[in-house]
XYZ file of C-alpha atoms in Angstrom:
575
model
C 0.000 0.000 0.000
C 2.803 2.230 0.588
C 4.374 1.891 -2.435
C 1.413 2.304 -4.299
C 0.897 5.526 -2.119
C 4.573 6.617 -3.079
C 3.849 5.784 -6.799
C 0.627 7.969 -6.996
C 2.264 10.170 -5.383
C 5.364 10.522 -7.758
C 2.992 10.704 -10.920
C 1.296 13.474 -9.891
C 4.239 15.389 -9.325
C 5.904 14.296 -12.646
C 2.572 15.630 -13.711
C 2.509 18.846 -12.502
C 6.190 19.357 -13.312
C 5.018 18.341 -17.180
C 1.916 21.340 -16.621
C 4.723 24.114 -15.280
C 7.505 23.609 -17.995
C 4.286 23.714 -20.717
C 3.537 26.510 -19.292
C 6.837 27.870 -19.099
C 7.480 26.874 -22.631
C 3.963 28.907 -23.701
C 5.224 31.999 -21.834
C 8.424 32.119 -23.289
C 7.159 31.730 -26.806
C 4.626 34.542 -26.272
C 7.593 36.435 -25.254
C 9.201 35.501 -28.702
C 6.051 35.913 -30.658
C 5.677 39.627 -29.380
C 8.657 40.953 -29.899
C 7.712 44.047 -32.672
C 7.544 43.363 -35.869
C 9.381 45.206 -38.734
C 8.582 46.846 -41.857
C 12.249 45.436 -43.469
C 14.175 41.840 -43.157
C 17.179 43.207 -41.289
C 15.560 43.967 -38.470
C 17.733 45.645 -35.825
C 18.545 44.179 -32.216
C 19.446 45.876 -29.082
C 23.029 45.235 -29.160
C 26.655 46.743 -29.237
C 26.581 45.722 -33.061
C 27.373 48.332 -35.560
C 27.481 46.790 -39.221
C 29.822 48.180 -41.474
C 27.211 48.148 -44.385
C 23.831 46.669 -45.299
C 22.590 43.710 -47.367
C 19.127 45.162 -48.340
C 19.335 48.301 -50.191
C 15.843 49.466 -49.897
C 14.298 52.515 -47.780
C 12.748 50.338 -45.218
C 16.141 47.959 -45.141
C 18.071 51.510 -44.927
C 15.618 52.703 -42.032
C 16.443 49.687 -40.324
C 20.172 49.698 -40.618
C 20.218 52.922 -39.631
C 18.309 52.161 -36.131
C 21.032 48.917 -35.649
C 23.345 51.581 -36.178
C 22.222 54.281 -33.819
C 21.781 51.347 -31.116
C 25.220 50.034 -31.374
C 26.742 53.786 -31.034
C 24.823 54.431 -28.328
C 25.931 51.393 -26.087
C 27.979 51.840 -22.985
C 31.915 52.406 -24.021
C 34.613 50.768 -22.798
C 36.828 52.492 -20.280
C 40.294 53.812 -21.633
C 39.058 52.287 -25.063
C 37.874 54.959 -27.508
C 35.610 53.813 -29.982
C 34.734 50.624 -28.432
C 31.598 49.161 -26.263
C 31.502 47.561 -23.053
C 30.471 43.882 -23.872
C 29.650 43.132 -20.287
C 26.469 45.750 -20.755
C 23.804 44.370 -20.885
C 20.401 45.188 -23.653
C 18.059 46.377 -19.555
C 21.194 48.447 -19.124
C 20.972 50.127 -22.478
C 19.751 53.889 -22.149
C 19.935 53.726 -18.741
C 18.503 57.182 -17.123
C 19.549 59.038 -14.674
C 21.998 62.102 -13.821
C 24.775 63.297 -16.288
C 27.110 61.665 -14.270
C 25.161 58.492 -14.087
C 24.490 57.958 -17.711
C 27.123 56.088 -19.142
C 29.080 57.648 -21.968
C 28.522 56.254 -25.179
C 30.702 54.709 -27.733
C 30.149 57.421 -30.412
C 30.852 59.851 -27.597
C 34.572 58.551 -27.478
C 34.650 59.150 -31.008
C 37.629 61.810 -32.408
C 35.812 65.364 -32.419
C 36.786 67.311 -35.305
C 38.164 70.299 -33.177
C 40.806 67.507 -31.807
C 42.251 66.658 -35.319
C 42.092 69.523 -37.603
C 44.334 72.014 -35.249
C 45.381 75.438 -35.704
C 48.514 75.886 -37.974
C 47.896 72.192 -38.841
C 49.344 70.657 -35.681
C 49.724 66.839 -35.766
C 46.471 65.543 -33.954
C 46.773 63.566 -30.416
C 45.938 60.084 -30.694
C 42.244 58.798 -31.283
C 39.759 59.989 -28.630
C 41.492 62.843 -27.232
C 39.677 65.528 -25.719
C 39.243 68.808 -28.184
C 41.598 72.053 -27.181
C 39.290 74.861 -28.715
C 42.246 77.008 -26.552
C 44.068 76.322 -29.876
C 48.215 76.250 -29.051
C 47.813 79.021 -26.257
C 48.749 77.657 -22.494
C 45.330 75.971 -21.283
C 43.434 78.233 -19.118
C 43.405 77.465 -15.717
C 39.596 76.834 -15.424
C 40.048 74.658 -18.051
C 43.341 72.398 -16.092
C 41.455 72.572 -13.406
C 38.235 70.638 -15.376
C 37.747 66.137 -15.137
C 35.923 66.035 -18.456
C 36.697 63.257 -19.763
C 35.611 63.445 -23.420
C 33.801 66.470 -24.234
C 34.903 69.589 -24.483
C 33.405 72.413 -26.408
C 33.340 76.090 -27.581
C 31.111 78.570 -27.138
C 33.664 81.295 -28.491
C 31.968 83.828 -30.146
C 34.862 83.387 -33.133
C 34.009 85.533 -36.148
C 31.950 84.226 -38.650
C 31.902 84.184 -42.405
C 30.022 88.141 -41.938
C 33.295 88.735 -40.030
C 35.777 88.898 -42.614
C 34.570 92.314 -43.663
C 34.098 93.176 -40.026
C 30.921 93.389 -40.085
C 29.828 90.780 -37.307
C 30.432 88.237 -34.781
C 28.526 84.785 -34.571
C 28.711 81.678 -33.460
C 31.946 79.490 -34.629
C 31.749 76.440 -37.553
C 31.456 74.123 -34.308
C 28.600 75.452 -33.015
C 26.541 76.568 -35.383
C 24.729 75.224 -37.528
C 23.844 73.831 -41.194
C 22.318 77.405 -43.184
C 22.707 78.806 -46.661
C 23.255 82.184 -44.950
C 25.763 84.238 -43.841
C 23.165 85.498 -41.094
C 22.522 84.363 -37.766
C 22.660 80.847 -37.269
C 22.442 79.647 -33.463
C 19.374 77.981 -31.939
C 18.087 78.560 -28.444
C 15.153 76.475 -26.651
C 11.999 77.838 -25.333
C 13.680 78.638 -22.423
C 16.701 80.586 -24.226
C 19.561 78.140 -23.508
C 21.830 77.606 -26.098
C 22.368 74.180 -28.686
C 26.275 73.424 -29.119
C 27.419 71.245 -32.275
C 29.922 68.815 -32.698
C 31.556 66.511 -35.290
C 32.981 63.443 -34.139
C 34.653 60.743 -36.734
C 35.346 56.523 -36.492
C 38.623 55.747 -35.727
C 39.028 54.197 -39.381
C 37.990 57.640 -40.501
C 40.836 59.244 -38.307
C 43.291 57.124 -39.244
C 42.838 57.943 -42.929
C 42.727 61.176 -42.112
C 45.737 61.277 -40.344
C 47.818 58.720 -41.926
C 47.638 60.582 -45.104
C 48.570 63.864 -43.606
C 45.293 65.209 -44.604
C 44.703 67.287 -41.717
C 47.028 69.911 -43.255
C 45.741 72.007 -46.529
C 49.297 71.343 -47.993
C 48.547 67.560 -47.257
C 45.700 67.259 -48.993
C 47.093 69.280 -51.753
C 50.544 67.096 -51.713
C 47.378 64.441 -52.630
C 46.040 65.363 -55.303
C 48.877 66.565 -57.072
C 49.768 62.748 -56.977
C 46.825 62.073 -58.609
C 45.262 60.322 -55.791
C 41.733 60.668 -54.270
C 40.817 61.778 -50.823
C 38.451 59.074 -50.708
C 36.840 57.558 -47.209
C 37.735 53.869 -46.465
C 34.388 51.644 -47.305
C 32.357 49.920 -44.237
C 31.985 46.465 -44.740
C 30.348 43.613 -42.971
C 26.549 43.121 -42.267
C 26.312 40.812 -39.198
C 28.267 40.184 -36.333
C 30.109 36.964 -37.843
C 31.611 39.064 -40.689
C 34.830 41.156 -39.988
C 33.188 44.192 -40.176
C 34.947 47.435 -40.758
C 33.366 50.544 -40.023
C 35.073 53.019 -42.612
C 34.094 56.261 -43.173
C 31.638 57.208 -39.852
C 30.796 60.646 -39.085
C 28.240 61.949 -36.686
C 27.277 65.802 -35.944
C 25.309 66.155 -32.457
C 22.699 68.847 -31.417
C 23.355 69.250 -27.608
C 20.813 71.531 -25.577
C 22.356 73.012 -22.234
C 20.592 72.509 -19.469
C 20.117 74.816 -16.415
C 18.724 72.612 -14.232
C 18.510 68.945 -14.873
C 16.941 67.780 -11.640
C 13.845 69.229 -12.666
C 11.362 68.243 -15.288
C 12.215 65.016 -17.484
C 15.813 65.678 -18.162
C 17.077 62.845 -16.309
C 14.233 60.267 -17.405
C 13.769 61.208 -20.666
C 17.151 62.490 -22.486
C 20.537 61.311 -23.254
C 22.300 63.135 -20.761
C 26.195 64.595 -20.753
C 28.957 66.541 -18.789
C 30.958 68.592 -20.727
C 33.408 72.130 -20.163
C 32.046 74.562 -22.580
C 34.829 76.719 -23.405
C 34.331 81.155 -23.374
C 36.946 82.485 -26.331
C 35.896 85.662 -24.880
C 36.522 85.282 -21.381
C 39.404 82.345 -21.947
C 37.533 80.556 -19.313
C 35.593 77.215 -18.963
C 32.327 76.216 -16.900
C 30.514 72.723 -16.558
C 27.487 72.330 -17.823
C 24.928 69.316 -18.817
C 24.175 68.661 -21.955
C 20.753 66.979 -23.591
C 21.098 65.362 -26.181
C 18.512 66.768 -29.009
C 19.728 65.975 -32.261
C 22.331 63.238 -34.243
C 22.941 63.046 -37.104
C 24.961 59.477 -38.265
C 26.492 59.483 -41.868
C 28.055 56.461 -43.452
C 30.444 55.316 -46.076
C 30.031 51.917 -46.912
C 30.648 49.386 -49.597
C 26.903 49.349 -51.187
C 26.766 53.504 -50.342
C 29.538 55.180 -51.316
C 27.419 58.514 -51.708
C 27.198 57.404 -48.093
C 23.985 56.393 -45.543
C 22.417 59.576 -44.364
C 20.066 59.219 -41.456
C 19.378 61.648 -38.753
C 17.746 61.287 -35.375
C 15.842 63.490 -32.674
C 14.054 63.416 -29.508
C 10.496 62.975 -30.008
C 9.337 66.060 -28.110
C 11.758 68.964 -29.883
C 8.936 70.586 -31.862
C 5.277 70.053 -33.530
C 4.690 69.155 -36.991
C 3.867 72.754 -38.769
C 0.573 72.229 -39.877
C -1.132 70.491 -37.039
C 0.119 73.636 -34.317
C -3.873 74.776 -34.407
C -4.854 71.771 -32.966
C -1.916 70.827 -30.330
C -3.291 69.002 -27.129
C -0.380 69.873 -24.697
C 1.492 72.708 -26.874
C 3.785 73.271 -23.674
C 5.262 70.234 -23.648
C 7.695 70.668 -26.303
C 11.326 72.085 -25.877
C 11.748 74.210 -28.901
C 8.150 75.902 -29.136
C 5.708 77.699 -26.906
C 2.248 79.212 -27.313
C 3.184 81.750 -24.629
C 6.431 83.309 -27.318
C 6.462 86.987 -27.135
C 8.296 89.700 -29.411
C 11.234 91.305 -28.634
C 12.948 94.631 -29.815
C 16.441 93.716 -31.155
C 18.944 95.573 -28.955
C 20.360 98.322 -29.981
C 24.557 96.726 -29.398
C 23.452 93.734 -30.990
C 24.415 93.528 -34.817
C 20.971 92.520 -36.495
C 19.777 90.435 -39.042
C 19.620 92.150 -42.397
C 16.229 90.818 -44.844
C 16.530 91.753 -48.290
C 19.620 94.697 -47.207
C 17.307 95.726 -44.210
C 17.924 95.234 -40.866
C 15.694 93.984 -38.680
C 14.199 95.545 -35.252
C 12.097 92.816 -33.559
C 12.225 88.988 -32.823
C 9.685 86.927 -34.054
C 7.282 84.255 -32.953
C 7.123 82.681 -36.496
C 8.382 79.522 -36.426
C 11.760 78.393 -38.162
C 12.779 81.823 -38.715
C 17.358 82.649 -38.092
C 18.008 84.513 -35.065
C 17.447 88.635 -35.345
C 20.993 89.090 -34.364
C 24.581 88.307 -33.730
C 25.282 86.707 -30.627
C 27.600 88.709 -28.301
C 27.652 88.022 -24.351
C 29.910 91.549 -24.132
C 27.151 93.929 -25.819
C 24.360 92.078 -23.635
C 23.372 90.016 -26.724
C 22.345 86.959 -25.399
C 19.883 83.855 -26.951
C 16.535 84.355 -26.704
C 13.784 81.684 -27.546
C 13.512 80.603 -30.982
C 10.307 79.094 -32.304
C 10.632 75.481 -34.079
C 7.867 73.149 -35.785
C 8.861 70.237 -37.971
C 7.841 70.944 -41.603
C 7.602 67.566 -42.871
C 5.649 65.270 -41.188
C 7.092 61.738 -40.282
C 4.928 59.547 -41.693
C 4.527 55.744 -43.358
C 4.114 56.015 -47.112
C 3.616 53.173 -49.812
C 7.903 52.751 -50.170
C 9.028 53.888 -46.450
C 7.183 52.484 -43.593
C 9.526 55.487 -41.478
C 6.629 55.771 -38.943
C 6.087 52.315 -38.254
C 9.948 50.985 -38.075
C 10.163 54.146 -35.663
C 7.107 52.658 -32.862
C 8.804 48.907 -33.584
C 12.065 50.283 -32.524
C 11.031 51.928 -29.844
C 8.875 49.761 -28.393
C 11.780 47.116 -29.151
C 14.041 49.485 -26.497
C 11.020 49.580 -24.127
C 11.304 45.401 -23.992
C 14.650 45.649 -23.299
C 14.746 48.393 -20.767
C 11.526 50.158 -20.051
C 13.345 53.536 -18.892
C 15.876 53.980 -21.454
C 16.202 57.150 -22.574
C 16.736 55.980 -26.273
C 13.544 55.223 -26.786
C 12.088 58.588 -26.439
C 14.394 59.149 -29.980
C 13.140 58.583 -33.588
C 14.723 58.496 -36.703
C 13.392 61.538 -38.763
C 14.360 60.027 -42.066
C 17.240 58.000 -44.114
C 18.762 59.166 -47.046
C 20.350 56.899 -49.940
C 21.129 56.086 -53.218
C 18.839 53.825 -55.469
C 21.881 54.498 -58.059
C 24.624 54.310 -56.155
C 27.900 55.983 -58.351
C 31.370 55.982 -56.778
C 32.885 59.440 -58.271
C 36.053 58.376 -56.565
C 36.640 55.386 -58.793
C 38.967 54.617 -60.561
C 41.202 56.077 -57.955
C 44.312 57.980 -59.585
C 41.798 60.596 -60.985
C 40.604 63.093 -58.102
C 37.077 64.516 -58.604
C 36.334 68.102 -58.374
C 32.990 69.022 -57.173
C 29.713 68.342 -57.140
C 30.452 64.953 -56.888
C 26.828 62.666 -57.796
C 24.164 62.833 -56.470
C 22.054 60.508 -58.551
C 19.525 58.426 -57.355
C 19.157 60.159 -53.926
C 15.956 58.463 -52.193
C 14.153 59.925 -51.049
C 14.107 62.904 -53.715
C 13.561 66.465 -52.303
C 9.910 66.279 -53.948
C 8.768 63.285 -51.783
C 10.388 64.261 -48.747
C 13.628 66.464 -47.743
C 15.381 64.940 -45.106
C 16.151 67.877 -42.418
C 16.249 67.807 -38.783
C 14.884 70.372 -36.630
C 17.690 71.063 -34.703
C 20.228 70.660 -37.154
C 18.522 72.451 -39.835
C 16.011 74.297 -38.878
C 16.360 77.485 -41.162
C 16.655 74.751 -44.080
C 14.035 72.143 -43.717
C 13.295 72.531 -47.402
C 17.200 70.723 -48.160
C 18.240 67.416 -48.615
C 21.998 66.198 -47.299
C 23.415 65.186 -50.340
C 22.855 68.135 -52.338
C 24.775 70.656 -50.037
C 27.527 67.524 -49.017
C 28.286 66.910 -53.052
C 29.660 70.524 -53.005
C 32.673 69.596 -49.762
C 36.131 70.540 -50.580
C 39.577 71.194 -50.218
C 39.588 74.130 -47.878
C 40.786 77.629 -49.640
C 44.893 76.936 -48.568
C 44.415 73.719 -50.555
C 42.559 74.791 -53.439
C 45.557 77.912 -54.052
C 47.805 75.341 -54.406
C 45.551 73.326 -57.082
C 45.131 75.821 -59.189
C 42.171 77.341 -57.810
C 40.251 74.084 -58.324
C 38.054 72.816 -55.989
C 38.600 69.030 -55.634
C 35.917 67.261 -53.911
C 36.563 65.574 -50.444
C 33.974 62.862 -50.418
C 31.079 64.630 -49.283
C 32.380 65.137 -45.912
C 32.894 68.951 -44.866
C 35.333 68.096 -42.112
C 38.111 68.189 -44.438
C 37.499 72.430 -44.917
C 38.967 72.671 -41.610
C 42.225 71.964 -42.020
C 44.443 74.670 -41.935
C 48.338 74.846 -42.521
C 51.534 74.474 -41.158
C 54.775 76.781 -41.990
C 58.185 76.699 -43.289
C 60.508 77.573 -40.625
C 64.286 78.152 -40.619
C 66.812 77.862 -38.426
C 71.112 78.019 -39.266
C 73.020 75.166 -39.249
C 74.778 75.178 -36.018
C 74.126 74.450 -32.141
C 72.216 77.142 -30.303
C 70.758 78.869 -33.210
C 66.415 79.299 -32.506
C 63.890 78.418 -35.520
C 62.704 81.450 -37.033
C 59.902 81.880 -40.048
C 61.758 81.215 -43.466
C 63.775 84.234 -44.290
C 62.272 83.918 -47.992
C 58.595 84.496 -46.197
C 55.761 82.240 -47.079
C 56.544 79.214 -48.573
C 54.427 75.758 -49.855
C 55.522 72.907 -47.741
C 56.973 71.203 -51.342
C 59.154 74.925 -51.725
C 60.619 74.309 -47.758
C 61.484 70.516 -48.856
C 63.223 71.797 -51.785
C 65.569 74.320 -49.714
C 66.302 72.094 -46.746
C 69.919 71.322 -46.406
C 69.653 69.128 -43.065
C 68.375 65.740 -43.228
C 65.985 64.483 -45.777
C 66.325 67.625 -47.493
C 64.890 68.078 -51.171
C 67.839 69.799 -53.221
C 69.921 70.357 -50.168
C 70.386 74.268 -51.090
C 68.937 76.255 -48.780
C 72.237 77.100 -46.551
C 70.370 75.704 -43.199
C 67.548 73.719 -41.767
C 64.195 74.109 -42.939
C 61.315 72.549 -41.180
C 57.723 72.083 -41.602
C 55.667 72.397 -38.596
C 52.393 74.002 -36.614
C 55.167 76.424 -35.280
C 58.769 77.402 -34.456
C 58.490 75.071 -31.188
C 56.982 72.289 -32.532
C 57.895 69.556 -33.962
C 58.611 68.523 -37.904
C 55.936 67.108 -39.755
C 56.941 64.052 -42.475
C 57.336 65.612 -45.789
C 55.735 63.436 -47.907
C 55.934 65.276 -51.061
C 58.900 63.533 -53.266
């Protein structure tokens, strides 16, 4: 009887085991089963994967890539490791909210800013990931020293702007300004008048190109195309994680908001959040300040693109779509408009906007209208709210399902960690070629510009692909058509002839200034000095160096070419 007992009593435990792993088995494969569901076949995951290029060349496929993309550049970076996740992260820790200094920097974050490798009188860059020194070669301010930023460091130098070469004005620098086919104001201010800083960061297999082939230097990228060779971005490659993938050319430009107080509000739940030392030209000082992120822009070079990927992102609540303003349910809940905006009379100190040769006296509470004036923190002319809406609506159409990939993707974050702060972000739009043409090829022939721009998808009728915070003067623009103009910057383009020779769409390459030919007699003791036979082209200084690797060895003394008399010689590379 026992046994019996024992038996009965074993079955019905085997059989309630068999009822719990069924129903174990159920839940986990209604977990599978509702994971969202994408309009494309290459479906991103939340991951530290960033492919080097795509498989499916289609809008929705591109949409998608793009969000893989902007997931894999977000994720957790590695310390002391530029350019490189954390693997240990994992996809509940991605976007994880909190303060500034809680939020974990990001990979693209550790990325080489612009400002860090195309340095005044053509210095040779620091090595991948170092911090920017908008201080230029002067000695670092002691506000600055004295600052633990670890990555980002940025300007908000009122450096004269294009206006300023006839005196005219001061604005806003190429760093912080941003995209506008103006020479008038260009800054952006929330409702709230705090000021949006730019940046342009690069892949480290963009960097290397750049700085391999000497073409942070005008003269360098001259020297290049007077061998007949291309500046031309490496190609990504790779589509999944079991390819070798390489990233190639990579180049993101970031909309960051300043923040006055980020313990209030939704700052902390809501936004990509970041420390950085914002750097005064006109006081030579630096304060700390959080950042929020508002606006990215990710551009890509890759095997099946090489008119490049262009897709752009933004928080969710910048602005309202323009035609549905009338009919806004909570119209104060977005960061770059108000219904409460109020006119302003345009200082008298403050250089103004000019419309049609007339300058202007008021603000305005239109939206997407340029600043009325100059910025300039000594003449009291400080930002003032600026009203934004988004022209173009984002919105699923018969060939790009942009709206729907956006709520999959988000609600794909939301699985993985409901408070992430990345998935209050959406991907405005992703801009390709359906015709892809490689103006660079056959390399040996350097392109002048515009390089091609055929095929763009989609076309400025359908949709222009702007953001609001990155153009929001220009909505009516599409990427390519202002990127096929980028060239050699004006040092470069002397030495060519005059000719502008294109630089593969990417803009960062007008940055570059030069270095100098300096001079210094041939014996112990003797200080270098600027060449006695004034300004010279790096190829001219080769030529008269007598010391070393000298050209024709007939210049009676040393001859160097460098960012200055106290620094050091930069490789010739010009035989």
């Amino acid at each position: 009887m026992k046994i019996n007992k024992l038996v009965s009593m074993l079955m019905v435990l085997s059989l309630l085991l068999h009822v719990l792993l069924a129903s174990v088995s159920v839940k986990a494969q209604e977990k599978q089963v509702s994971l969202p569901s994408f309009a494309c076949l290459n479906a991103p995951t939340v991951s530290s994967f960033v492919p080097g290029d795509t498989s499916i060349t289609s809008q929705n496929g591109l949409n998608c890539f793009a969000w893989q993309v902007f997931m894999g550049l977000n994720w957790a970076a590695k310390e002391g490791e530029p350019g490189k996740p954390e693997l240990s992260v994992l996809a509940a820790q991605f976007g994880a909210s909190g303060s500034a200094s809680e939020q974990p920097t990001t990979v693209w974050e550790t990325y080489a800013n612009a400002d860090a490798v195309f340095l005044p009188n053509a210095a040779t860059p620091a090595p991948f990931g170092s911090q920017a020194k908008p201080w230029g070669n002067t000695p670092i301010p002691a506000s600055c020293s004295a600052n633990s930023t670890k990555y980002r460091v940025m300007s908000s130098s009122r450096k004269a702007s294009m206006t300023s070469s006839t005196g005219e004005s001061f604005n806003l620098s190429a760093e912080t300004a941003q995209a506008f086919p103006s020479n008038n104001p260009n800054w952006l201010a929330d409702k709230r008048g705090q000021l949006v800083y730019y940046e342009v960061l690069m892949s480290e297999d963009e960097y290397n190109f750049i700085v391999d082939n000497t073409l942070y230097d005008a003269n360098g990228q001259a020297d290049r195309i007077n061998a007949k060779k291309n500046i031309a971005m490496p190609l990504g490659v790779g589509t999944n994680a079991k390819e070798k993938v390489v990233l190639g050319g990579l180049e993101l430009k970031a909309a960051w908001l300043e923040v006055a107080d980020p313990n209030t509000g939704n700052w902390q739940t809501d936004f990509k959040l970041s420390t950085a030392t914002i750097y005064d030209e006109s006081t030579n000082a630096c304060s700390t300040k959080t950042l929020a992120l508002v606006g990215l822009h990710i551009i890509h070079k890759t095997a099946s693109q090489p008119q490049w990927v262009w897709a752009t992102f933004e928080h969710k609540m910048n602005a309202p779509d323009t035609a549905k303003i009338d009919q806004l349910a909570n119209p104060n809940d977005y960061t770059f408009y108000s219904p409460s905006c109020s006119e302003k009379t345009v200082p008298s100190a403050c250089k103004a906007k000019t419309v049609s040769g007339v300058a202007v006296t008021k603000t305005t509470c239109d939206v997407n209208v340029s600043p009325a004036y100059m910025l300039d923190s000594k003449n009291g002319c400080e930002p003032y709210p600026i009203q934004v809406s988004r022209d173009f609506t984002i919105k699923d159409t018969t060939d790009n399902k942009i709206a729907s990939i956006n709520a999959s993707a988000q609600a794909l974050i939301k699985q993985a960690n409901p408070s992430s702060v990345f998935a209050n972000y959406q991907l405005v739009n992703t801009l390709w070629s359906s015709a892809s043409i490689n103006d660079n090829e056959p390399p040996g022939n350097p392109p002048l510009t515009p390089l091609s721009i055929s095929g763009a998808t989609p076309t400025i009728s359908e949709v222009p692909v702007a953001n609001t915070t990155l153009e929001t003067y220009a909505q009516g623009f599409n990427c390519l058509s202002c990127h096929a103009f980028a060239g050699v910057p004006e040092g470069a383009s002397k030495l060519l002839g005059g000719k502008s020779y294109a630089t593969d769409y990417s803009f960062v390459f007008g940055f570059a200034q030069s270095a100098s030919c300096y001079w210094m007699q041939n014996s112990a003791g003797f200080a270098w000095v600027d060449a006695p036979q004034g300004e010279l082209t790096k190829q001219q200084c080769y030529n008269l160096n007598s010391c070393g690797d000298g050209g024709n060895q007939s210049g009676g003394g040393c001859y160097k070419w460098a960012a200055g008399p106290n620094h050091p010689p930069q490789p010739w590379a010009v035989q």
